[in-house]
Coordinates of C-alpha atoms in Angstrom, one line a residue:
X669 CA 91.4 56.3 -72.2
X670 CA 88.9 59.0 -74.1
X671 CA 86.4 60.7 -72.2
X672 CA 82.7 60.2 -73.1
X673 CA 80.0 62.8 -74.8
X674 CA 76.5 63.1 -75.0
X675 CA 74.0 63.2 -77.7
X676 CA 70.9 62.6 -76.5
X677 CA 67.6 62.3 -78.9
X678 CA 64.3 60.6 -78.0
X679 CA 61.6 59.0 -80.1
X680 CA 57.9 58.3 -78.7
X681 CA 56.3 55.6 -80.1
X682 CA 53.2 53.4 -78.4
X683 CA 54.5 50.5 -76.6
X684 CA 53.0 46.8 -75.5
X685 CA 52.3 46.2 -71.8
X686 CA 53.5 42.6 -71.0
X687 CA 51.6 41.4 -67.3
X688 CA 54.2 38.6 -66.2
X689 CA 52.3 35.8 -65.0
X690 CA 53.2 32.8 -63.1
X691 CA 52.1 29.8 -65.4
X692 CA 56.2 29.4 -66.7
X693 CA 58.7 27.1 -66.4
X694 CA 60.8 28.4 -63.8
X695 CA 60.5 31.3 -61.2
X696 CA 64.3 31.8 -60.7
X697 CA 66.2 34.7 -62.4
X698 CA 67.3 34.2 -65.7
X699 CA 70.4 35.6 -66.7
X700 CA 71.1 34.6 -70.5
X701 CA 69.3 33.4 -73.7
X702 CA 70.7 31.9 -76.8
X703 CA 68.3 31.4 -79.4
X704 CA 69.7 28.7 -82.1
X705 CA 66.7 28.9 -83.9
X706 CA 63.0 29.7 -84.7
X707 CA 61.8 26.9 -82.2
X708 CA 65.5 26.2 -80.3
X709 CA 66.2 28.2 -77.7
X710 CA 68.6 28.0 -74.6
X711 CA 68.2 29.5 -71.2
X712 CA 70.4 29.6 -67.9
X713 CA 69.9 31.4 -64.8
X714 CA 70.1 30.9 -61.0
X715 CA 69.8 27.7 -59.0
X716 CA 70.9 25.3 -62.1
X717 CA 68.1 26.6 -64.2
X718 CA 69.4 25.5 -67.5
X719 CA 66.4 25.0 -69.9
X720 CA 66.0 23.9 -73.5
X721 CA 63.3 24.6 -75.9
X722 CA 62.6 22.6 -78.8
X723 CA 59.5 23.6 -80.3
X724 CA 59.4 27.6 -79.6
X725 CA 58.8 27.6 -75.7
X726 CA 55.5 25.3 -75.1
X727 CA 57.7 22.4 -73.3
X728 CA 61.2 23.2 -71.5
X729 CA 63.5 20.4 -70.3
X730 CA 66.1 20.4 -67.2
X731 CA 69.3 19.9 -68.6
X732 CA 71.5 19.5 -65.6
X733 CA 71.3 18.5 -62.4
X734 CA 73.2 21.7 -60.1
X735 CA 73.0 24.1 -57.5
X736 CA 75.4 26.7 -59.5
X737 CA 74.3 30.2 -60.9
X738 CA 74.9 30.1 -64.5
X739 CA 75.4 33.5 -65.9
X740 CA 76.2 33.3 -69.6
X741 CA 75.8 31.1 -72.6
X742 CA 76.9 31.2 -76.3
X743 CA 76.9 29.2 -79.4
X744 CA 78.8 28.9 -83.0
X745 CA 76.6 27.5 -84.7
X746 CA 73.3 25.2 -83.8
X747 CA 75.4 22.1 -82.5
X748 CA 78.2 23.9 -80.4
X749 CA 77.9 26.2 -77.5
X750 CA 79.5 26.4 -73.7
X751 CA 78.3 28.2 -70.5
X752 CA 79.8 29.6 -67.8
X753 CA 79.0 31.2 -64.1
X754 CA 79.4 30.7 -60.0
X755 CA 82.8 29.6 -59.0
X756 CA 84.2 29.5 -62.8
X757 CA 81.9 26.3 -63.7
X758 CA 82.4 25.7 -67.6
X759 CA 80.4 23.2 -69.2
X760 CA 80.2 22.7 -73.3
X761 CA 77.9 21.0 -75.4
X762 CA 77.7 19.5 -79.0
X763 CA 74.6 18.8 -79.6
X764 CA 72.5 21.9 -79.6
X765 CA 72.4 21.1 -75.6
X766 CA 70.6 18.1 -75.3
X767 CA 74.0 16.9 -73.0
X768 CA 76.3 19.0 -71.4
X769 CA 80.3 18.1 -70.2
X770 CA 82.3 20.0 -67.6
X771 CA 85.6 21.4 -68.6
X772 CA 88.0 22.4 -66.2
X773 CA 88.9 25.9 -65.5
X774 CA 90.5 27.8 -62.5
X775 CA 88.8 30.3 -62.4
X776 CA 86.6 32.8 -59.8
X777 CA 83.0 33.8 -60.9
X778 CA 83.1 33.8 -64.8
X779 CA 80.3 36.5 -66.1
X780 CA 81.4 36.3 -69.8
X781 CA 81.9 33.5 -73.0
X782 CA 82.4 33.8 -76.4
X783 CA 83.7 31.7 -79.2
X784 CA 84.8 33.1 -82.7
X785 CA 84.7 28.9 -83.7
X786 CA 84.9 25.4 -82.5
X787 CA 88.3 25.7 -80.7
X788 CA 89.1 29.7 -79.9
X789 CA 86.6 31.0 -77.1
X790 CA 87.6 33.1 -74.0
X791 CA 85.5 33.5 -70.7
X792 CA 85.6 36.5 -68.4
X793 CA 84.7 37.4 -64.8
X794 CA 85.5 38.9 -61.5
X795 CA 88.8 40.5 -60.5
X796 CA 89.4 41.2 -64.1
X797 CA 89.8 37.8 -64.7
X798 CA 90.4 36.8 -68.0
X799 CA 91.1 33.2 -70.1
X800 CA 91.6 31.7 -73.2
X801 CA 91.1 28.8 -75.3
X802 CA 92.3 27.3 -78.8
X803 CA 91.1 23.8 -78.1
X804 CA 87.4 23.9 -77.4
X805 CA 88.2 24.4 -73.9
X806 CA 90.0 21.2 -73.0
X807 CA 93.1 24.1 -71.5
X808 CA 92.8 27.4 -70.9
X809 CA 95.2 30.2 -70.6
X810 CA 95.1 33.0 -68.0
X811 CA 95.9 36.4 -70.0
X812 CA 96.7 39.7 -68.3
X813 CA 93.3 42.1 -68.9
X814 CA 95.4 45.0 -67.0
X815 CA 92.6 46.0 -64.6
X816 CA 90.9 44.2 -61.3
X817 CA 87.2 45.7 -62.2
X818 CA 85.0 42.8 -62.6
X819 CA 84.1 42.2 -66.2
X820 CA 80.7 41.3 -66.8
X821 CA 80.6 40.9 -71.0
X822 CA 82.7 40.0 -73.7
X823 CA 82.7 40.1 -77.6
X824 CA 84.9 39.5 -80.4
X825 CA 84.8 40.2 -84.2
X826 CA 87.8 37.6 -85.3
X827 CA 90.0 35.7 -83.5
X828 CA 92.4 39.0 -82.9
X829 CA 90.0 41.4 -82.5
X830 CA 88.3 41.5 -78.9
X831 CA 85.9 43.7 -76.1
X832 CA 85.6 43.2 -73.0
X833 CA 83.5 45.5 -70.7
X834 CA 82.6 45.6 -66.5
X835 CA 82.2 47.6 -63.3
X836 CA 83.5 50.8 -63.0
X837 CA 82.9 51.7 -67.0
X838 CA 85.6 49.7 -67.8
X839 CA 86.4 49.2 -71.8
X840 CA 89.3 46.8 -72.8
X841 CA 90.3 46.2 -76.3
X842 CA 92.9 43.7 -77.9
X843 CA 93.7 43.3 -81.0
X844 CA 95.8 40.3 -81.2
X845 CA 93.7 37.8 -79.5
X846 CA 93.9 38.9 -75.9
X847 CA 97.8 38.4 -75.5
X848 CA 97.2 42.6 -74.9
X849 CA 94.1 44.2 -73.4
X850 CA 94.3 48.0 -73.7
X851 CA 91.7 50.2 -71.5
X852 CA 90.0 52.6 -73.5
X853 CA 87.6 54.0 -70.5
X854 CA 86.8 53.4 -67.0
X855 CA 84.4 55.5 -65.4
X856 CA 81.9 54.9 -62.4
X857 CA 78.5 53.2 -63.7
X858 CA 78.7 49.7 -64.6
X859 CA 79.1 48.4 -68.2
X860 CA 76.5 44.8 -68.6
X861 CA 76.6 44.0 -72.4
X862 CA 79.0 44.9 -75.4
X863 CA 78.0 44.0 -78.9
X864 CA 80.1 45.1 -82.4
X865 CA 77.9 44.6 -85.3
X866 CA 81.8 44.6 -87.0
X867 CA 85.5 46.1 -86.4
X868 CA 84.7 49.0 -85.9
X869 CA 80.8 49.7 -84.8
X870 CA 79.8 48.4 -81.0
X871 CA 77.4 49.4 -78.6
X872 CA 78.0 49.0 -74.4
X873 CA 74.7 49.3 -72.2
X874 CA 75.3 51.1 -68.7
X875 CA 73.5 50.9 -65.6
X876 CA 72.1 54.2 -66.7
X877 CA 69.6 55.7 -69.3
X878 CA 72.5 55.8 -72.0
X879 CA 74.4 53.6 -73.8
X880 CA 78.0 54.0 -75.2
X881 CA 78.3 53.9 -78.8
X882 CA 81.7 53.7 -81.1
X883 CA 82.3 54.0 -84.7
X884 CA 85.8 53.4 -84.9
X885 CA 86.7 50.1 -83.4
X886 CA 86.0 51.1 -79.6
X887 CA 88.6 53.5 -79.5
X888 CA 86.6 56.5 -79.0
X889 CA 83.0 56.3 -77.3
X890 CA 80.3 58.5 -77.3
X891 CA 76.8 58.3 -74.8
X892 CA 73.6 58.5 -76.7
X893 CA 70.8 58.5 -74.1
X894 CA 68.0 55.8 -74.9
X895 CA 64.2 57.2 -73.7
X896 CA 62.7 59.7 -71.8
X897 CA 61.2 57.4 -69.3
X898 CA 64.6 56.3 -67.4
X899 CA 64.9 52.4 -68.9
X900 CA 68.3 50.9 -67.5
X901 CA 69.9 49.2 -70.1
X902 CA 71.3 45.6 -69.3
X903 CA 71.7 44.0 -73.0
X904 CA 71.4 44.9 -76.5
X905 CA 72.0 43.4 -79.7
X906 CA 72.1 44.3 -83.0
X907 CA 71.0 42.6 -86.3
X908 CA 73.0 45.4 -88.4
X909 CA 74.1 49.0 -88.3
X910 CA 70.8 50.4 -88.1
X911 CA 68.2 48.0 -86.0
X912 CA 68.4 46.6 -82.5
X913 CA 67.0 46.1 -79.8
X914 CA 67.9 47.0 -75.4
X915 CA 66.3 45.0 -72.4
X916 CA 66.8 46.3 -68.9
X917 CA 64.9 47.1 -66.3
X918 CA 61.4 48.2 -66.9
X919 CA 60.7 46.8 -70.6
X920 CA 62.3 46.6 -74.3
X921 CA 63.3 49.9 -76.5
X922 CA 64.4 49.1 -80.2
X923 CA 66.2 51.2 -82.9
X924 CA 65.8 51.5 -86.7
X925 CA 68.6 54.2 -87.4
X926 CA 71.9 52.6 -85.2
X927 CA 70.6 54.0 -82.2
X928 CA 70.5 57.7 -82.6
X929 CA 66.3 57.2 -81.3
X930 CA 65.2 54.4 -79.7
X931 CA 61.0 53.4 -79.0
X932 CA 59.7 51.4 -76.2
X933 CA 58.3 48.0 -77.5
X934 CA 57.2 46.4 -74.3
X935 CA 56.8 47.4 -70.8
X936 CA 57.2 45.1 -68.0
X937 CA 56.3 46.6 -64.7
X938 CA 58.0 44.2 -62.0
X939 CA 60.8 42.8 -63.6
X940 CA 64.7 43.3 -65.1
X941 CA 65.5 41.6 -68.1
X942 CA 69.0 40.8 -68.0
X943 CA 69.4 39.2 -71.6
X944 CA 67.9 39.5 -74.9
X945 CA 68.5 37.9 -78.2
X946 CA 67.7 37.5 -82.4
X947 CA 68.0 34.8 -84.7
X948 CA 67.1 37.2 -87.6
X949 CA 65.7 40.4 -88.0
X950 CA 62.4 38.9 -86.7
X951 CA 62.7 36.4 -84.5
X952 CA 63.9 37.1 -80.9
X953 CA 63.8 36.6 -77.0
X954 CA 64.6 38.1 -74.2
X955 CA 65.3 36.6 -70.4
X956 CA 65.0 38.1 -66.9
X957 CA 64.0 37.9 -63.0
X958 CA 61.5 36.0 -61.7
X959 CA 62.0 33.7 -64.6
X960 CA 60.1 36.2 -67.2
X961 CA 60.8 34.5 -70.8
X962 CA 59.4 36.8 -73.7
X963 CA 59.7 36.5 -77.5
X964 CA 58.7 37.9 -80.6
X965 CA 58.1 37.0 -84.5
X966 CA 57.9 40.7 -86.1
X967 CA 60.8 42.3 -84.6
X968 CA 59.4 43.6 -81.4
X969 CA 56.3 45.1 -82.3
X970 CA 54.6 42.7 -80.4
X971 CA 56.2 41.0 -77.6
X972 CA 54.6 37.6 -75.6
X973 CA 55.3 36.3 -72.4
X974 CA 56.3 32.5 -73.0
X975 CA 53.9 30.3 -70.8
X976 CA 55.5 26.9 -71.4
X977 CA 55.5 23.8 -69.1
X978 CA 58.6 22.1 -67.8
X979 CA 58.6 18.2 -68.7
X980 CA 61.4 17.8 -66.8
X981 CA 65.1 16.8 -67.3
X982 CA 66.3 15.7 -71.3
X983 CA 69.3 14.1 -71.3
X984 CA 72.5 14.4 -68.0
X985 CA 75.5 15.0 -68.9
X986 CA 77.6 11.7 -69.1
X987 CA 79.0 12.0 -65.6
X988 CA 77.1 14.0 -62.9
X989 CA 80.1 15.8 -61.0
X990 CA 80.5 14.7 -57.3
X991 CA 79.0 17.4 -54.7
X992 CA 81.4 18.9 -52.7
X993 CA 81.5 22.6 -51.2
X994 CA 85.0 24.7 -50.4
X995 CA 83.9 27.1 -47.6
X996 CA 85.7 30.7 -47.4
X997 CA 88.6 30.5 -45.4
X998 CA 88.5 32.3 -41.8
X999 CA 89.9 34.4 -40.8
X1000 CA 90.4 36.5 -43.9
X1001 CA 91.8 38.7 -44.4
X1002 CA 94.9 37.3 -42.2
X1003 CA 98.4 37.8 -41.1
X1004 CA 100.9 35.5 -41.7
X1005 CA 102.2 34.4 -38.2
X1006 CA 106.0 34.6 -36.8
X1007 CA 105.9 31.5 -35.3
X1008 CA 105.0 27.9 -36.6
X1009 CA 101.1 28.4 -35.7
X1010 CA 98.3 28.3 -38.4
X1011 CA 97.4 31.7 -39.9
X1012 CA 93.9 31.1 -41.6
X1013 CA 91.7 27.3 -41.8
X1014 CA 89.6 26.3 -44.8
X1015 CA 86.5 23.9 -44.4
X1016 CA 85.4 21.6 -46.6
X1017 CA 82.5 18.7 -47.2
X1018 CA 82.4 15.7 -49.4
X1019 CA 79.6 13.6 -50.4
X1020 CA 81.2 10.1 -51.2
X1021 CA 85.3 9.5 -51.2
X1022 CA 87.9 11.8 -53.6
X1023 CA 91.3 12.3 -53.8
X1024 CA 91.5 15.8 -52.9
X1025 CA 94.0 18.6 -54.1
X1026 CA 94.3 21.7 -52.6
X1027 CA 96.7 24.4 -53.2
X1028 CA 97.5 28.1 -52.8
X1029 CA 98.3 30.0 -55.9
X1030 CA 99.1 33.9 -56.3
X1031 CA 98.2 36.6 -58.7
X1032 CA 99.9 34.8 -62.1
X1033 CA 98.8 31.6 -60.9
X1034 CA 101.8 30.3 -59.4
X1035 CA 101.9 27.2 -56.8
X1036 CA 102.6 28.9 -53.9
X1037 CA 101.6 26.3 -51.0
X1038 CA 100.1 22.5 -50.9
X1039 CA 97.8 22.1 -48.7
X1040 CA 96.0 18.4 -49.0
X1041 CA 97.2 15.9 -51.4
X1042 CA 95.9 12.4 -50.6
X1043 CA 92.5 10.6 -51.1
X1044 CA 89.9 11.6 -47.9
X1045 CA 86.4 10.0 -47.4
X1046 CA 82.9 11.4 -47.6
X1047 CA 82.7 13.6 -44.7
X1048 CA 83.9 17.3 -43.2
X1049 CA 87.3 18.5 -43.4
X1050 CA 89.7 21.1 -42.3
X1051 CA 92.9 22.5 -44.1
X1052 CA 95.2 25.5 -42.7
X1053 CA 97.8 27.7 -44.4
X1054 CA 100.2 29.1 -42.0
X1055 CA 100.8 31.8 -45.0
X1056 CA 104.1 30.4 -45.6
X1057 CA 105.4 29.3 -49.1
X1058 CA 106.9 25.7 -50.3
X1059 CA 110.1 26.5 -49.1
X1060 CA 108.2 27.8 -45.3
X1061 CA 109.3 31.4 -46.5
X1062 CA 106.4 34.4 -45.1
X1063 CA 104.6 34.8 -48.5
X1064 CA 104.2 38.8 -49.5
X1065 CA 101.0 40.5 -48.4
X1066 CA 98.6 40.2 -51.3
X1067 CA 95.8 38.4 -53.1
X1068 CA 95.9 34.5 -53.3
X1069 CA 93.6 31.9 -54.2
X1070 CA 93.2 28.7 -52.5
X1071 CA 92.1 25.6 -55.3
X1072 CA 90.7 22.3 -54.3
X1073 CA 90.6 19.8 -57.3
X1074 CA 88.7 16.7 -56.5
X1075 CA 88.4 13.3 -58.6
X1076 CA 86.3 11.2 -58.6
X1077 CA 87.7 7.3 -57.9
X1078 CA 85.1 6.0 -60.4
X1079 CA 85.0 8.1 -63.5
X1080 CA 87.6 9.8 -62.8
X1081 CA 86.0 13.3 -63.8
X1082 CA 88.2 16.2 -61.8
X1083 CA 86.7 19.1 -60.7
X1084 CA 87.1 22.3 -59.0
X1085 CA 86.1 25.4 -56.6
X1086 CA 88.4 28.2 -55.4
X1087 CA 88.3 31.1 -52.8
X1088 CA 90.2 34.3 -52.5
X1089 CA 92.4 35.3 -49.3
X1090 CA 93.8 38.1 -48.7
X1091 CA 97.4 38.7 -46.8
X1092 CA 97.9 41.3 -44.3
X1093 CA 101.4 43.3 -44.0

């Protein structure tokens, strides 16, 4: 792990003051663009909101019907692209997003996704969680990212060479495709966005005034502050060593000389944007609370709040998953009782009949206990874990996860929620 420097230099330019406005297609927070191009863009954010843009933001459609918080989105190429977010949902589409599919991950909260090409991807999230891909996401494979900080971005050059950044400052770095993370710094702001332009130039924006900059493959990082006005950077993307662009809270800054000065484009007085970016050197947006969409044609100097209307939902996805909702367990934490009595209860609802699997799995996502296996009807349900394993042995104090798996009797689709417990000595 290196320690980080400063070199701070500002740059005063005049900047565009956006008034956010209500006429918009949503009001919830939005927490990642992808823009595939010049009139296609994506959108996800809280309550569901996943909206599509085909003709440069006048009209958005609905794309799926869902309560979940997605939190990230990213394409290959104008046909192929997956999102992730609340309690590890992954869905993928092929179609530039007219239909979405669920894929099946165990997984907590996933923050993170990005694909190097059609089959290689990996998605990250809390507890320093961690997963890859080679088949388009039909499997995934849990790899060992070395820390528990919650990882909020990730980014990869090739399919060896990898970022991935969080809470706490946290830098990780593989070169072989994730079956090794190395920590290259923690620290004790947070770390939202990682970008590398190529092998060995990347930026990181902090929940500070600063972001981290390297020049030799993210082994070494340096702080260069952004502008004198206190912005927090959230995201930042670049469209080559020398020019790109920040959102955060308060506004846009931008770059012409790889970040050494940065200028304020836009100003946005009651919002954060959480996500920003370009198609070319021209053409970008950027995303944030309160459902804010803005975008510009000349490379930031002028900025516009998209007004659009939403005509409601395109096109489901072929099989709308079955609602069902794992409560946390209670108590928890909890101590695994001496006698034969039950140590910690699970509650959960379905909306129509499953068969239901639930299970108990530790750290390196071994079966530790079964707790249902058999098909219930729609209703509410309670499971308990006495804390003991498959052979009734006291498990260790630790972290666990409990999984429930449903399927669906008609289509057959499986899906999944999970919830951490944690063991008392």
């Amino acid at each position: 792990m290196k320690a980080l420097t400063f070199k701070v230099t500002f740059c005063l330019l005049p900047t565009v003051l956006v008034h956010v406005i209500a006429a918009q297609p949503t009001n919830s927070g939005l927490y990642d663009v992808a823009v595939l191009d010049t009139s296609t863009v994506i959108v996800v954010g809280g309550n569901g909101t996943l909206l599509r843009t085909t003709d440069g933001g006048n009209n958005w459609a609905q794309q799926i019907n869902s309560a979940k918080t997605f939190l990230s989105v990213h394409f290959v190429d104008e046909k192929n692209g997956w999102l992730v977010g609340e309690d590890g949902v992954v869905f993928k589409t092929t179609n530039g997003g007219k239909k979405w599919l669920r894929q099946t991950l165990n997984a907590p909260e996933l923050h993170a996704v990005y694909f190097v090409d059609l089959q290689i991807g990996w998605a990250a999230g809390a507890n320093g969680f961690i997963a890859k891909t080679i088949s388009g996401g039909e499997s995934w494979q849990i790899q060992n990212s070395g820390t528990a900080n919650g990882l909020l971005d990730i980014c990869f050059f090739d399919a060896d060479t990898g970022w991935a950044v969080g809470r706490s400052s946290t830098i990780l770095k593989t070169i072989n495709g994730g079956n090794v993370w190395e920590t290259k710094f923690t620290g004790n702001s947070n770390l939202f966005s990682v970008f590398f332009i190529n092998a060995i130039t990347g930026w990181a924006s902090h929940t500070s005034t600063s972001l981290s900059y390297t020049n030799d493959g993210g082994e070494n990082w340096i702080g260069r502050a952004t502008t004198p006005d206190q912005i927090i950077t959230l995201a930042v993307f670049f469209s080559s060593e020398q020019q790109g662009w920040c959102s955060g809270s308060g506004g846009i800054i931008a770059t012409t000389d790889g970040g050494v000065t940065w200028s304020r484009q836009a100003s946005i007085s009651n919002s954060v944007l959480w996500s920003i970016d370009f198609i070319d050197t021209h053409n970008g947006w950027a995303v944030g609370e309160h459902g804010v969409i803005l975008k510009t044609s000349n490379g930031g100097q002028t900025w516009q709040q998209v007004t659009g209307q939403l005509v409601g939902v395109e096109e489901q996805q072929e099989s709308l998953p079955l609602e069902f909702n794992l409560r946390q367990n209670y108590p928890n934490p909890f101590r695994v009782e001496e006698a034969s009595g039950q140590a910690t209860t699970l509650t959960y609802t379905l909306s129509r009949p499953a068969y239901v699997s639930m299970a108990v799995y530790d750290v390196l996502g071994r079966a530790v206990a079964v707790l249902v296996a058999e098909t219930k009807s729609a209703g509410v349900f309670q499971a308990s874990w006495n804390g003991r394993d498959l052979n009734q042995q006291p498990v260790a104090a630790g972290t666990y996860f409990c999984r429930m798996e449903i399927t669906e009797s008609n289509t057959h689709q499986q899906i999944f929620q999970q919830k951490k417990m944690l063991v008392l000595e």
